[in-house]
mmCIF file of C-alpha atoms in Angstrom:
data_model
loop_
_atom_site.group_PDB
_atom_site.id
_atom_site.type_symbol
_atom_site.label_atom_id
_atom_site.label_comp_id
_atom_site.label_asym_id
_atom_site.label_seq_id
_atom_site.Cartn_x
_atom_site.Cartn_y
_atom_site.Cartn_z
ATOM 1 C CA UNK A 1 -43.862 13.333 8.826
ATOM 2 C CA UNK A 2 -44.734 10.156 6.928
ATOM 3 C CA UNK A 3 -41.081 9.603 6.020
ATOM 4 C CA UNK A 4 -40.042 9.986 9.655
ATOM 5 C CA UNK A 5 -42.645 7.449 10.763
ATOM 6 C CA UNK A 6 -41.514 4.987 8.114
ATOM 7 C CA UNK A 7 -37.893 5.337 9.180
ATOM 8 C CA UNK A 8 -38.855 4.803 12.802
ATOM 9 C CA UNK A 9 -40.847 1.727 11.889
ATOM 10 C CA UNK A 10 -38.020 0.224 9.869
ATOM 11 C CA UNK A 11 -35.638 0.788 12.762
ATOM 12 C CA UNK A 12 -38.040 -0.824 15.215
ATOM 13 C CA UNK A 13 -38.188 -4.074 13.248
ATOM 14 C CA UNK A 14 -34.499 -4.134 12.328
ATOM 15 C CA UNK A 15 -34.113 -7.436 14.166
ATOM 16 C CA UNK A 16 -36.742 -9.022 11.867
ATOM 17 C CA UNK A 17 -34.468 -9.490 8.851
ATOM 18 C CA UNK A 18 -35.527 -12.600 6.987
ATOM 19 C CA UNK A 19 -33.188 -15.512 6.370
ATOM 20 C CA UNK A 20 -30.986 -17.458 8.786
ATOM 21 C CA UNK A 21 -28.771 -15.656 11.276
ATOM 22 C CA UNK A 22 -25.158 -16.714 10.885
ATOM 23 C CA UNK A 23 -23.611 -18.973 13.518
ATOM 24 C CA UNK A 24 -19.904 -19.763 13.238
ATOM 25 C CA UNK A 25 -19.286 -23.480 12.595
ATOM 26 C CA UNK A 26 -17.716 -25.718 15.192
ATOM 27 C CA UNK A 27 -14.189 -26.956 14.587
ATOM 28 C CA UNK A 28 -13.402 -30.667 15.038
ATOM 29 C CA UNK A 29 -12.771 -31.735 18.624
ATOM 30 C CA UNK A 30 -9.442 -33.199 17.535
ATOM 31 C CA UNK A 31 -8.245 -29.704 16.684
ATOM 32 C CA UNK A 32 -7.704 -28.992 20.362
ATOM 33 C CA UNK A 33 -5.438 -32.001 20.844
ATOM 34 C CA UNK A 34 -1.634 -31.937 20.623
ATOM 35 C CA UNK A 35 -0.187 -32.778 17.229
ATOM 36 C CA UNK A 36 0.634 -36.448 16.662
ATOM 37 C CA UNK A 37 4.076 -35.596 15.344
ATOM 38 C CA UNK A 38 4.850 -32.921 17.912
ATOM 39 C CA UNK A 39 6.667 -35.078 20.443
ATOM 40 C CA UNK A 40 10.292 -34.865 19.326
ATOM 41 C CA UNK A 41 13.143 -32.607 20.361
ATOM 42 C CA UNK A 42 13.062 -30.372 17.298
ATOM 43 C CA UNK A 43 9.751 -28.687 18.171
ATOM 44 C CA UNK A 44 8.159 -26.904 21.116
ATOM 45 C CA UNK A 45 4.412 -27.683 21.429
ATOM 46 C CA UNK A 46 4.025 -25.338 24.408
ATOM 47 C CA UNK A 47 4.989 -22.189 22.474
ATOM 48 C CA UNK A 48 2.855 -20.435 19.879
ATOM 49 C CA UNK A 49 4.557 -19.490 16.595
ATOM 50 C CA UNK A 50 5.502 -15.886 16.023
ATOM 51 C CA UNK A 51 4.019 -14.192 12.989
ATOM 52 C CA UNK A 52 7.554 -13.451 11.739
ATOM 53 C CA UNK A 53 8.608 -17.091 11.874
ATOM 54 C CA UNK A 54 11.466 -16.674 9.378
ATOM 55 C CA UNK A 55 13.404 -14.756 12.024
ATOM 56 C CA UNK A 56 13.992 -18.085 13.780
ATOM 57 C CA UNK A 57 16.874 -18.504 11.317
ATOM 58 C CA UNK A 58 18.530 -15.323 12.627
ATOM 59 C CA UNK A 59 19.720 -14.353 9.139
ATOM 60 C CA UNK A 60 19.670 -10.581 8.456
ATOM 61 C CA UNK A 61 20.029 -11.101 4.706
ATOM 62 C CA UNK A 62 16.998 -13.388 4.656
ATOM 63 C CA UNK A 63 15.036 -10.881 6.737
ATOM 64 C CA UNK A 64 15.785 -8.220 4.143
ATOM 65 C CA UNK A 65 14.580 -10.393 1.275
ATOM 66 C CA UNK A 66 11.353 -11.225 3.085
ATOM 67 C CA UNK A 67 10.745 -7.515 3.692
ATOM 68 C CA UNK A 68 11.330 -6.838 -0.020
ATOM 69 C CA UNK A 69 8.938 -9.619 -1.005
ATOM 70 C CA UNK A 70 6.203 -8.310 1.287
ATOM 71 C CA UNK A 71 6.622 -4.843 -0.205
ATOM 72 C CA UNK A 72 7.096 -5.602 -3.908
ATOM 73 C CA UNK A 73 5.841 -9.090 -4.782
ATOM 74 C CA UNK A 74 3.359 -8.944 -7.657
ATOM 75 C CA UNK A 75 1.038 -11.630 -6.250
ATOM 76 C CA UNK A 76 0.695 -9.622 -3.042
ATOM 77 C CA UNK A 77 -0.062 -6.486 -5.042
ATOM 78 C CA UNK A 78 -2.830 -8.351 -6.886
ATOM 79 C CA UNK A 79 -4.282 -9.636 -3.612
ATOM 80 C CA UNK A 80 -4.249 -6.142 -2.099
ATOM 81 C CA UNK A 81 -6.025 -4.770 -5.181
ATOM 82 C CA UNK A 82 -8.676 -7.484 -4.860
ATOM 83 C CA UNK A 83 -9.099 -6.529 -1.213
ATOM 84 C CA UNK A 84 -9.618 -2.890 -2.125
ATOM 85 C CA UNK A 85 -12.210 -3.956 -4.688
ATOM 86 C CA UNK A 86 -14.081 -6.017 -2.080
ATOM 87 C CA UNK A 87 -14.004 -3.132 0.390
ATOM 88 C CA UNK A 88 -15.382 -0.835 -2.293
ATOM 89 C CA UNK A 89 -18.217 -3.319 -2.806
ATOM 90 C CA UNK A 90 -18.949 -3.139 0.911
ATOM 91 C CA UNK A 91 -19.094 0.639 0.623
ATOM 92 C CA UNK A 92 -21.619 0.341 -2.192
ATOM 93 C CA UNK A 93 -23.772 -2.011 -0.115
ATOM 94 C CA UNK A 94 -23.667 0.333 2.876
ATOM 95 C CA UNK A 95 -24.690 3.276 0.722
ATOM 96 C CA UNK A 96 -28.075 1.616 0.190
ATOM 97 C CA UNK A 97 -28.926 2.431 3.804
ATOM 98 C CA UNK A 98 -28.960 6.095 2.811
ATOM 99 C CA UNK A 99 -31.373 7.940 0.534
ATOM 100 C CA UNK A 100 -30.387 7.804 -3.124
ATOM 101 C CA UNK A 101 -30.421 11.245 -4.746
ATOM 102 C CA UNK A 102 -30.148 12.484 -8.304
ATOM 103 C CA UNK A 103 -30.167 15.869 -10.023
ATOM 104 C CA UNK A 104 -31.467 16.319 -13.543
ATOM 105 C CA UNK A 105 -32.329 19.155 -15.865
ATOM 106 C CA UNK A 106 -32.761 20.142 -19.456
ATOM 107 C CA UNK A 107 -33.456 23.179 -21.652
ATOM 108 C CA UNK A 108 -35.012 22.675 -25.091
ATOM 109 C CA UNK A 109 -35.572 25.135 -27.922
ATOM 110 C CA UNK A 110 -38.351 23.536 -29.956
ATOM 111 C CA UNK A 111 -39.608 24.579 -33.411
ATOM 112 C CA UNK A 112 -42.795 22.858 -34.634
ATOM 113 C CA UNK A 113 -44.503 22.767 -38.068
ATOM 114 C CA UNK A 114 -47.299 25.245 -38.699
ATOM 115 C CA UNK A 115 -49.909 22.532 -39.072
ATOM 116 C CA UNK A 116 -49.339 21.446 -35.465
ATOM 117 C CA UNK A 117 -50.274 24.827 -33.935
ATOM 118 C CA UNK A 118 -53.315 27.045 -33.988
ATOM 119 C CA UNK A 119 -53.294 30.115 -36.243
ATOM 120 C CA UNK A 120 -51.465 32.957 -34.552
ATOM 121 C CA UNK A 121 -49.778 30.697 -31.971
ATOM 122 C CA UNK A 122 -45.969 30.752 -31.773
ATOM 123 C CA UNK A 123 -44.183 27.962 -33.582
ATOM 124 C CA UNK A 124 -41.005 28.263 -31.502
ATOM 125 C CA UNK A 125 -40.830 27.988 -27.751
ATOM 126 C CA UNK A 126 -38.520 27.029 -24.901
ATOM 127 C CA UNK A 127 -39.063 24.397 -22.225
ATOM 128 C CA UNK A 128 -36.845 24.391 -19.126
ATOM 129 C CA UNK A 129 -36.837 21.804 -16.345
ATOM 130 C CA UNK A 130 -34.546 21.260 -13.352
ATOM 131 C CA UNK A 131 -35.128 19.140 -10.284
ATOM 132 C CA UNK A 132 -33.826 17.076 -7.378
ATOM 133 C CA UNK A 133 -35.121 13.548 -6.760
ATOM 134 C CA UNK A 134 -34.661 11.340 -3.699
ATOM 135 C CA UNK A 135 -35.594 7.720 -2.990
ATOM 136 C CA UNK A 136 -35.167 5.706 0.194
ATOM 137 C CA UNK A 137 -35.741 1.965 0.528
ATOM 138 C CA UNK A 138 -37.465 1.112 3.808
ATOM 139 C CA UNK A 139 -35.598 -2.060 4.725
ATOM 140 C CA UNK A 140 -38.570 -3.790 6.355
ATOM 141 C CA UNK A 141 -37.404 -7.332 5.658
ATOM 142 C CA UNK A 142 -33.651 -6.866 5.908
ATOM 143 C CA UNK A 143 -32.698 -7.165 2.248
ATOM 144 C CA UNK A 144 -30.275 -4.255 2.475
ATOM 145 C CA UNK A 145 -28.827 -5.368 5.806
ATOM 146 C CA UNK A 146 -28.324 -8.936 4.611
ATOM 147 C CA UNK A 147 -26.637 -7.590 1.498
ATOM 148 C CA UNK A 148 -24.281 -5.585 3.718
ATOM 149 C CA UNK A 149 -23.533 -8.729 5.749
ATOM 150 C CA UNK A 150 -22.681 -10.586 2.549
ATOM 151 C CA UNK A 151 -20.452 -7.771 1.285
ATOM 152 C CA UNK A 152 -18.726 -7.568 4.666
ATOM 153 C CA UNK A 153 -18.046 -11.306 4.567
ATOM 154 C CA UNK A 154 -16.632 -10.983 1.055
ATOM 155 C CA UNK A 155 -14.337 -8.141 2.146
ATOM 156 C CA UNK A 156 -13.125 -10.069 5.188
ATOM 157 C CA UNK A 157 -12.547 -13.160 3.047
ATOM 158 C CA UNK A 158 -10.530 -11.033 0.616
ATOM 159 C CA UNK A 159 -8.449 -9.761 3.544
ATOM 160 C CA UNK A 160 -7.786 -13.348 4.632
ATOM 161 C CA UNK A 161 -6.903 -14.265 1.038
ATOM 162 C CA UNK A 162 -4.374 -11.427 0.995
ATOM 163 C CA UNK A 163 -2.874 -12.766 4.229
ATOM 164 C CA UNK A 164 -2.708 -16.246 2.686
ATOM 165 C CA UNK A 165 -0.827 -14.869 -0.313
ATOM 166 C CA UNK A 166 1.612 -13.129 2.034
ATOM 167 C CA UNK A 167 2.209 -16.387 3.918
ATOM 168 C CA UNK A 168 2.794 -18.270 0.675
ATOM 169 C CA UNK A 169 5.125 -15.609 -0.717
ATOM 170 C CA UNK A 170 7.177 -15.527 2.486
ATOM 171 C CA UNK A 171 7.437 -19.326 2.506
ATOM 172 C CA UNK A 172 8.498 -19.375 -1.157
ATOM 173 C CA UNK A 173 11.050 -16.627 -0.492
ATOM 174 C CA UNK A 174 12.596 -18.503 2.425
ATOM 175 C CA UNK A 175 12.586 -21.718 0.378
ATOM 176 C CA UNK A 176 14.282 -20.046 -2.589
ATOM 177 C CA UNK A 177 16.895 -18.466 -0.319
ATOM 178 C CA UNK A 178 17.551 -21.805 1.396
ATOM 179 C CA UNK A 179 17.729 -23.655 -1.936
ATOM 180 C CA UNK A 180 20.199 -21.094 -3.265
ATOM 181 C CA UNK A 181 22.387 -21.441 -0.188
ATOM 182 C CA UNK A 182 22.270 -25.245 -0.232
ATOM 183 C CA UNK A 183 23.025 -25.404 -3.959
ATOM 184 C CA UNK A 184 25.890 -22.938 -3.576
ATOM 185 C CA UNK A 185 27.389 -25.091 -0.841
ATOM 186 C CA UNK A 186 27.060 -28.190 -3.028
ATOM 187 C CA UNK A 187 28.802 -26.342 -5.844
ATOM 188 C CA UNK A 188 31.635 -25.392 -3.493
ATOM 189 C CA UNK A 189 32.037 -28.994 -2.301
ATOM 190 C CA UNK A 190 31.922 -30.320 -5.865
ATOM 191 C CA UNK A 191 34.525 -27.803 -7.055
ATOM 192 C CA UNK A 192 36.757 -28.669 -4.109
ATOM 193 C CA UNK A 193 36.440 -32.358 -4.992
ATOM 194 C CA UNK A 194 37.402 -31.628 -8.603
ATOM 195 C CA UNK A 195 40.399 -29.620 -7.395
ATOM 196 C CA UNK A 196 41.591 -32.526 -5.246
ATOM 197 C CA UNK A 197 41.106 -34.944 -8.131
ATOM 198 C CA UNK A 198 43.140 -32.630 -10.378
ATOM 199 C CA UNK A 199 46.018 -32.985 -7.946
ATOM 200 C CA UNK A 200 45.545 -36.756 -7.917
ATOM 201 C CA UNK A 201 45.637 -36.832 -11.721
ATOM 202 C CA UNK A 202 48.920 -34.912 -11.753
ATOM 203 C CA UNK A 203 50.466 -37.114 -9.077
ATOM 204 C CA UNK A 204 49.349 -40.288 -10.850
ATOM 205 C CA UNK A 205 50.693 -38.989 -14.163
ATOM 206 C CA UNK A 206 54.073 -38.368 -12.531
ATOM 207 C CA UNK A 207 54.044 -41.889 -11.040
ATOM 208 C CA UNK A 208 53.184 -43.431 -14.430
ATOM 209 C CA UNK A 209 56.001 -41.490 -16.066
ATOM 210 C CA UNK A 210 58.368 -42.700 -13.351
ATOM 211 C CA UNK A 211 57.199 -46.269 -13.860
ATOM 212 C CA UNK A 212 55.740 -46.617 -10.375
ATOM 213 C CA UNK A 213 52.058 -46.823 -11.444
ATOM 214 C CA UNK A 214 50.129 -48.434 -14.264
ATOM 215 C CA UNK A 215 48.630 -46.288 -17.028
ATOM 216 C CA UNK A 216 45.263 -47.833 -16.188
ATOM 217 C CA UNK A 217 45.423 -46.052 -12.820
ATOM 218 C CA UNK A 218 45.793 -42.725 -14.619
ATOM 219 C CA UNK A 219 42.855 -43.509 -16.901
ATOM 220 C CA UNK A 220 40.657 -44.363 -13.907
ATOM 221 C CA UNK A 221 41.491 -41.263 -11.867
ATOM 222 C CA UNK A 222 41.118 -39.024 -14.927
ATOM 223 C CA UNK A 223 37.681 -40.498 -15.677
ATOM 224 C CA UNK A 224 36.628 -39.956 -12.073
ATOM 225 C CA UNK A 225 37.836 -36.346 -12.217
ATOM 226 C CA UNK A 226 35.894 -35.746 -15.434
ATOM 227 C CA UNK A 227 32.795 -37.345 -13.938
ATOM 228 C CA UNK A 228 32.932 -35.067 -10.897
ATOM 229 C CA UNK A 229 33.582 -32.054 -13.147
ATOM 230 C CA UNK A 230 30.464 -32.862 -15.177
ATOM 231 C CA UNK A 231 28.379 -32.894 -11.980
ATOM 232 C CA UNK A 232 29.258 -29.264 -11.180
ATOM 233 C CA UNK A 233 27.228 -27.686 -13.991
ATOM 234 C CA UNK A 234 23.816 -29.092 -12.903
ATOM 235 C CA UNK A 235 24.468 -27.876 -9.370
ATOM 236 C CA UNK A 236 25.311 -24.420 -10.684
ATOM 237 C CA UNK A 237 22.066 -24.456 -12.688
ATOM 238 C CA UNK A 238 20.111 -25.336 -9.529
ATOM 239 C CA UNK A 239 21.756 -22.466 -7.674
ATOM 240 C CA UNK A 240 21.010 -20.012 -10.486
ATOM 241 C CA UNK A 241 17.384 -21.167 -10.729
ATOM 242 C CA UNK A 242 16.899 -20.619 -6.996
ATOM 243 C CA UNK A 243 18.465 -17.158 -7.223
ATOM 244 C CA UNK A 244 16.276 -16.201 -10.179
ATOM 245 C CA UNK A 245 13.225 -17.444 -8.277
ATOM 246 C CA UNK A 246 14.289 -15.334 -5.308
ATOM 247 C CA UNK A 247 14.614 -12.281 -7.551
ATOM 248 C CA UNK A 248 11.113 -12.741 -8.973
ATOM 249 C CA UNK A 249 9.579 -13.234 -5.535
ATOM 250 C CA UNK A 250 11.098 -9.973 -4.332
ATOM 251 C CA UNK A 251 9.922 -8.015 -7.359
ATOM 252 C CA UNK A 252 13.309 -7.879 -9.102
ATOM 253 C CA UNK A 253 14.620 -8.886 -12.483
ATOM 254 C CA UNK A 254 17.234 -11.694 -12.221
ATOM 255 C CA UNK A 255 20.144 -9.370 -13.048
ATOM 256 C CA UNK A 256 19.102 -7.002 -10.217
ATOM 257 C CA UNK A 257 19.893 -9.530 -7.484
ATOM 258 C CA UNK A 258 22.786 -8.294 -5.291
ATOM 259 C CA UNK A 259 26.122 -9.922 -6.039
ATOM 260 C CA UNK A 260 26.625 -10.683 -2.347
ATOM 261 C CA UNK A 261 23.617 -12.997 -2.392
ATOM 262 C CA UNK A 262 24.767 -14.718 -5.568
ATOM 263 C CA UNK A 263 27.977 -15.619 -3.733
ATOM 264 C CA UNK A 264 26.124 -16.847 -0.614
ATOM 265 C CA UNK A 265 27.224 -20.336 0.427
ATOM 266 C CA UNK A 266 26.007 -20.725 4.006
ATOM 267 C CA UNK A 267 22.812 -22.818 4.336
ATOM 268 C CA UNK A 268 20.062 -21.813 6.741
ATOM 269 C CA UNK A 269 20.199 -23.301 10.217
ATOM 270 C CA UNK A 270 17.708 -23.277 13.076
ATOM 271 C CA UNK A 271 19.171 -22.384 16.429
ATOM 272 C CA UNK A 272 16.081 -23.273 18.505
ATOM 273 C CA UNK A 273 13.142 -25.692 18.495
ATOM 274 C CA UNK A 274 10.229 -24.756 16.237
ATOM 275 C CA UNK A 275 7.194 -23.474 18.200
ATOM 276 C CA UNK A 276 4.062 -25.242 16.908
ATOM 277 C CA UNK A 277 1.268 -24.744 19.483
ATOM 278 C CA UNK A 278 -1.861 -26.892 19.055
ATOM 279 C CA UNK A 279 -4.471 -27.485 16.388
ATOM 280 C CA UNK A 280 -6.977 -24.947 17.677
ATOM 281 C CA UNK A 281 -4.386 -22.163 17.623
ATOM 282 C CA UNK A 282 -3.315 -23.285 14.148
ATOM 283 C CA UNK A 283 -6.880 -22.988 12.845
ATOM 284 C CA UNK A 284 -7.247 -19.547 14.402
ATOM 285 C CA UNK A 285 -4.170 -18.179 12.628
ATOM 286 C CA UNK A 286 -4.464 -19.945 9.255
ATOM 287 C CA UNK A 287 -5.719 -17.340 6.750
ATOM 288 C CA UNK A 288 -7.208 -19.972 4.446
ATOM 289 C CA UNK A 289 -9.418 -21.183 7.307
ATOM 290 C CA UNK A 290 -10.460 -17.609 8.092
ATOM 291 C CA UNK A 291 -11.262 -16.998 4.427
ATOM 292 C CA UNK A 292 -13.410 -20.143 4.240
ATOM 293 C CA UNK A 293 -15.307 -19.152 7.395
ATOM 294 C CA UNK A 294 -15.956 -15.632 6.120
ATOM 295 C CA UNK A 295 -17.216 -16.972 2.772
ATOM 296 C CA UNK A 296 -19.617 -19.181 4.687
ATOM 297 C CA UNK A 297 -20.881 -16.094 6.534
ATOM 298 C CA UNK A 298 -21.336 -14.227 3.248
ATOM 299 C CA UNK A 299 -23.207 -17.096 1.594
ATOM 300 C CA UNK A 300 -25.454 -17.453 4.649
ATOM 301 C CA UNK A 301 -26.344 -13.760 4.415
ATOM 302 C CA UNK A 302 -27.207 -14.175 0.734
ATOM 303 C CA UNK A 303 -29.953 -16.606 1.711
ATOM 304 C CA UNK A 304 -31.577 -13.664 3.495
ATOM 305 C CA UNK A 305 -31.103 -11.443 0.444
ATOM 306 C CA UNK A 306 -32.898 -14.000 -1.725
ATOM 307 C CA UNK A 307 -35.611 -14.611 0.899
ATOM 308 C CA UNK A 308 -36.391 -10.893 1.103
ATOM 309 C CA UNK A 309 -37.599 -11.064 -2.504
ATOM 310 C CA UNK A 310 -40.614 -13.038 -1.257
ATOM 311 C CA UNK A 311 -41.886 -9.850 0.356
ATOM 312 C CA UNK A 312 -42.787 -6.405 -0.962
ATOM 313 C CA UNK A 313 -40.054 -3.841 -1.436
ATOM 314 C CA UNK A 314 -41.131 -0.434 -0.139
ATOM 315 C CA UNK A 315 -39.448 2.809 -1.124
ATOM 316 C CA UNK A 316 -40.253 6.390 -0.217
ATOM 317 C CA UNK A 317 -39.554 8.914 -2.926
ATOM 318 C CA UNK A 318 -39.926 12.545 -3.680
ATOM 319 C CA UNK A 319 -38.768 15.256 -6.001
ATOM 320 C CA UNK A 320 -38.787 19.026 -6.205
ATOM 321 C CA UNK A 321 -38.022 21.188 -9.183
ATOM 322 C CA UNK A 322 -39.043 23.824 -11.648
ATOM 323 C CA UNK A 323 -40.674 23.506 -15.068
ATOM 324 C CA UNK A 324 -41.181 26.589 -17.209
ATOM 325 C CA UNK A 325 -41.420 27.865 -20.758
ATOM 326 C CA UNK A 326 -38.247 29.914 -20.470
ATOM 327 C CA UNK A 327 -35.260 30.746 -18.324
ATOM 328 C CA UNK A 328 -36.896 33.975 -17.145
ATOM 329 C CA UNK A 329 -39.783 32.050 -15.575
ATOM 330 C CA UNK A 330 -37.709 29.147 -14.193
ATOM 331 C CA UNK A 331 -37.686 30.511 -10.641
ATOM 332 C CA UNK A 332 -41.185 31.947 -10.599
ATOM 333 C CA UNK A 333 -43.862 30.599 -8.238
ATOM 334 C CA UNK A 334 -45.828 29.134 -11.095
ATOM 335 C CA UNK A 335 -42.931 26.954 -12.201
ATOM 336 C CA UNK A 336 -42.382 25.176 -8.871
ATOM 337 C CA UNK A 337 -43.355 21.515 -8.672
ATOM 338 C CA UNK A 338 -43.011 18.730 -6.105
ATOM 339 C CA UNK A 339 -43.884 15.083 -5.721
ATOM 340 C CA UNK A 340 -43.820 12.726 -2.721
ATOM 341 C CA UNK A 341 -45.156 9.276 -1.977
ATOM 342 C CA UNK A 342 -44.410 5.584 -1.440
ATOM 343 C CA UNK A 343 -43.564 2.996 -4.068
ATOM 344 C CA UNK A 344 -44.362 -0.662 -3.458
ATOM 345 C CA UNK A 345 -42.949 -3.341 -5.763
ATOM 346 C CA UNK A 346 -43.523 -7.063 -5.325
ATOM 347 C CA UNK A 347 -42.491 -9.933 -7.562
ATOM 348 C CA UNK A 348 -45.338 -12.071 -6.254
ATOM 349 C CA UNK A 349 -46.171 -13.599 -9.654
ATOM 350 C CA UNK A 350 -42.551 -14.831 -9.872
ATOM 351 C CA UNK A 351 -42.555 -16.552 -6.481
ATOM 352 C CA UNK A 352 -41.402 -19.878 -7.958
ATOM 353 C CA UNK A 353 -38.282 -18.242 -9.386
ATOM 354 C CA UNK A 354 -37.656 -16.511 -6.061
ATOM 355 C CA UNK A 355 -37.876 -19.795 -4.163
ATOM 356 C CA UNK A 356 -35.483 -21.329 -6.663
ATOM 357 C CA UNK A 357 -33.002 -18.529 -5.965
ATOM 358 C CA UNK A 358 -33.413 -19.166 -2.225
ATOM 359 C CA UNK A 359 -32.678 -22.853 -2.769
ATOM 360 C CA UNK A 360 -29.610 -21.976 -4.843
ATOM 361 C CA UNK A 361 -28.353 -19.630 -2.121
ATOM 362 C CA UNK A 362 -28.872 -22.370 0.463
ATOM 363 C CA UNK A 363 -26.894 -24.806 -1.672
ATOM 364 C CA UNK A 364 -24.076 -22.258 -1.931
ATOM 365 C CA UNK A 365 -24.038 -21.996 1.870
ATOM 366 C CA UNK A 366 -23.946 -25.803 2.217
ATOM 367 C CA UNK A 367 -21.027 -25.931 -0.198
ATOM 368 C CA UNK A 368 -19.261 -23.172 1.743
ATOM 369 C CA UNK A 369 -19.730 -25.138 4.986
ATOM 370 C CA UNK A 370 -18.272 -28.248 3.379
ATOM 371 C CA UNK A 371 -15.421 -26.117 2.061
ATOM 372 C CA UNK A 372 -14.751 -24.780 5.549
ATOM 373 C CA UNK A 373 -14.678 -28.287 7.045
ATOM 374 C CA UNK A 374 -12.367 -29.443 4.271
ATOM 375 C CA UNK A 375 -10.043 -26.482 4.775
ATOM 376 C CA UNK A 376 -9.788 -27.218 8.506
ATOM 377 C CA UNK A 377 -9.016 -30.893 7.909
ATOM 378 C CA UNK A 378 -6.470 -30.015 5.220
ATOM 379 C CA UNK A 379 -4.763 -27.566 7.583
ATOM 380 C CA UNK A 380 -4.406 -30.271 10.236
ATOM 381 C CA UNK A 381 -3.232 -32.819 7.665
ATOM 382 C CA UNK A 382 -0.615 -30.490 6.189
ATOM 383 C CA UNK A 383 0.760 -29.686 9.630
ATOM 384 C CA UNK A 384 0.973 -33.338 10.679
ATOM 385 C CA UNK A 385 2.655 -34.216 7.372
ATOM 386 C CA UNK A 386 5.214 -31.432 7.762
ATOM 387 C CA UNK A 387 5.959 -32.416 11.363
ATOM 388 C CA UNK A 388 6.367 -36.071 10.381
ATOM 389 C CA UNK A 389 8.733 -35.202 7.543
ATOM 390 C CA UNK A 390 10.735 -32.890 9.809
ATOM 391 C CA UNK A 391 10.956 -35.516 12.567
ATOM 392 C CA UNK A 392 12.225 -38.190 10.172
ATOM 393 C CA UNK A 393 14.728 -35.750 8.692
ATOM 394 C CA UNK A 394 16.016 -34.999 12.202
ATOM 395 C CA UNK A 395 16.393 -38.745 12.812
ATOM 396 C CA UNK A 396 18.230 -39.171 9.498
ATOM 397 C CA UNK A 397 20.596 -36.323 10.302
ATOM 398 C CA UNK A 398 21.369 -37.742 13.729
ATOM 399 C CA UNK A 399 22.076 -41.151 12.180
ATOM 400 C CA UNK A 400 24.445 -39.579 9.646
ATOM 401 C CA UNK A 401 26.257 -37.659 12.380
ATOM 402 C CA UNK A 402 26.617 -40.839 14.416
ATOM 403 C CA UNK A 403 28.017 -42.683 11.393
ATOM 404 C CA UNK A 404 30.497 -39.871 10.792
ATOM 405 C CA UNK A 405 31.655 -39.915 14.402
ATOM 406 C CA UNK A 406 32.158 -43.688 14.297
ATOM 407 C CA UNK A 407 34.146 -43.397 11.075
ATOM 408 C CA UNK A 408 36.482 -40.889 12.701
#
């Protein structure tokens, strides 16, 4: 009856958990504005990016490599394992809402010296004990609930971290694939140039032999051919390095990369403007921002965990069992025992240390808030920088195309 009343009381004051209640931080007002660098023809500010952004390149081979990376990349496997660990920690925290039980027992055969017993008393006897114990913490001040909030925030932050690793791995995979294709094309152009210069060397040699050209002309064209030939090897090394990087990202050894990819020469091309959306949508989908916000929530909850130590911790416990002098009497009525009652513990003499822990938890929350603000600003800065670089590259490409057309 007493246990039921205590449970009812703890439920009734569940909203009285000590410590601050978490409120999600506000994002900068500028986050809702269009991007500064989003006003050129290569992007579409009105459209939101698709989660599978690499499919904008419409390259089935690339799609296959990204799928392999998402399935086999070692960094992703580590992040998923860390997520499982955080979720297990949440399970442990939730288990504290339930009674904690334990079973124990022993059987001893004891032989004592004669001087320790009365004359005629047995010197050898058995003692048998078996029992079930249960303890339940009445969460009057929300220590357990705040601890669950903190563990939940940690698990959600770990999930966001795993998403961030996936984003980074996909980006690195696309970059390695693009670098391999670009380097392969440069190798092809360089080899074609060397082939043309070989023909020029032969023609010039024939003209020198016929007396229609100076030997200096042959020396010059041969030196140019050799110079272009020497430039091929570094380009081949760049291509190989990109391919090896692609193999590692997809969970392969370098020699396991398909031969068809090693012969790939076509660079990636975008057939449509890049959808970019606005800053607020960017913040909502960036996993690093979500991770920072969830860590702030967890650190805020830990202030409540520390604050709860200012108040008494109340537990209800009980045990039932049997204690006897032998196995034959273990289940007899005289062997039965039970115990029930509350346990109150309070670190009141250590209140200064408790307040110091509260201050430390508050400082952690302040640092987490600053980290969140910094992550948001960094996300906006990185996007603006990427858009600016892309816009200037588009301008450079258009200028080169115009120069080519004029030359023709």
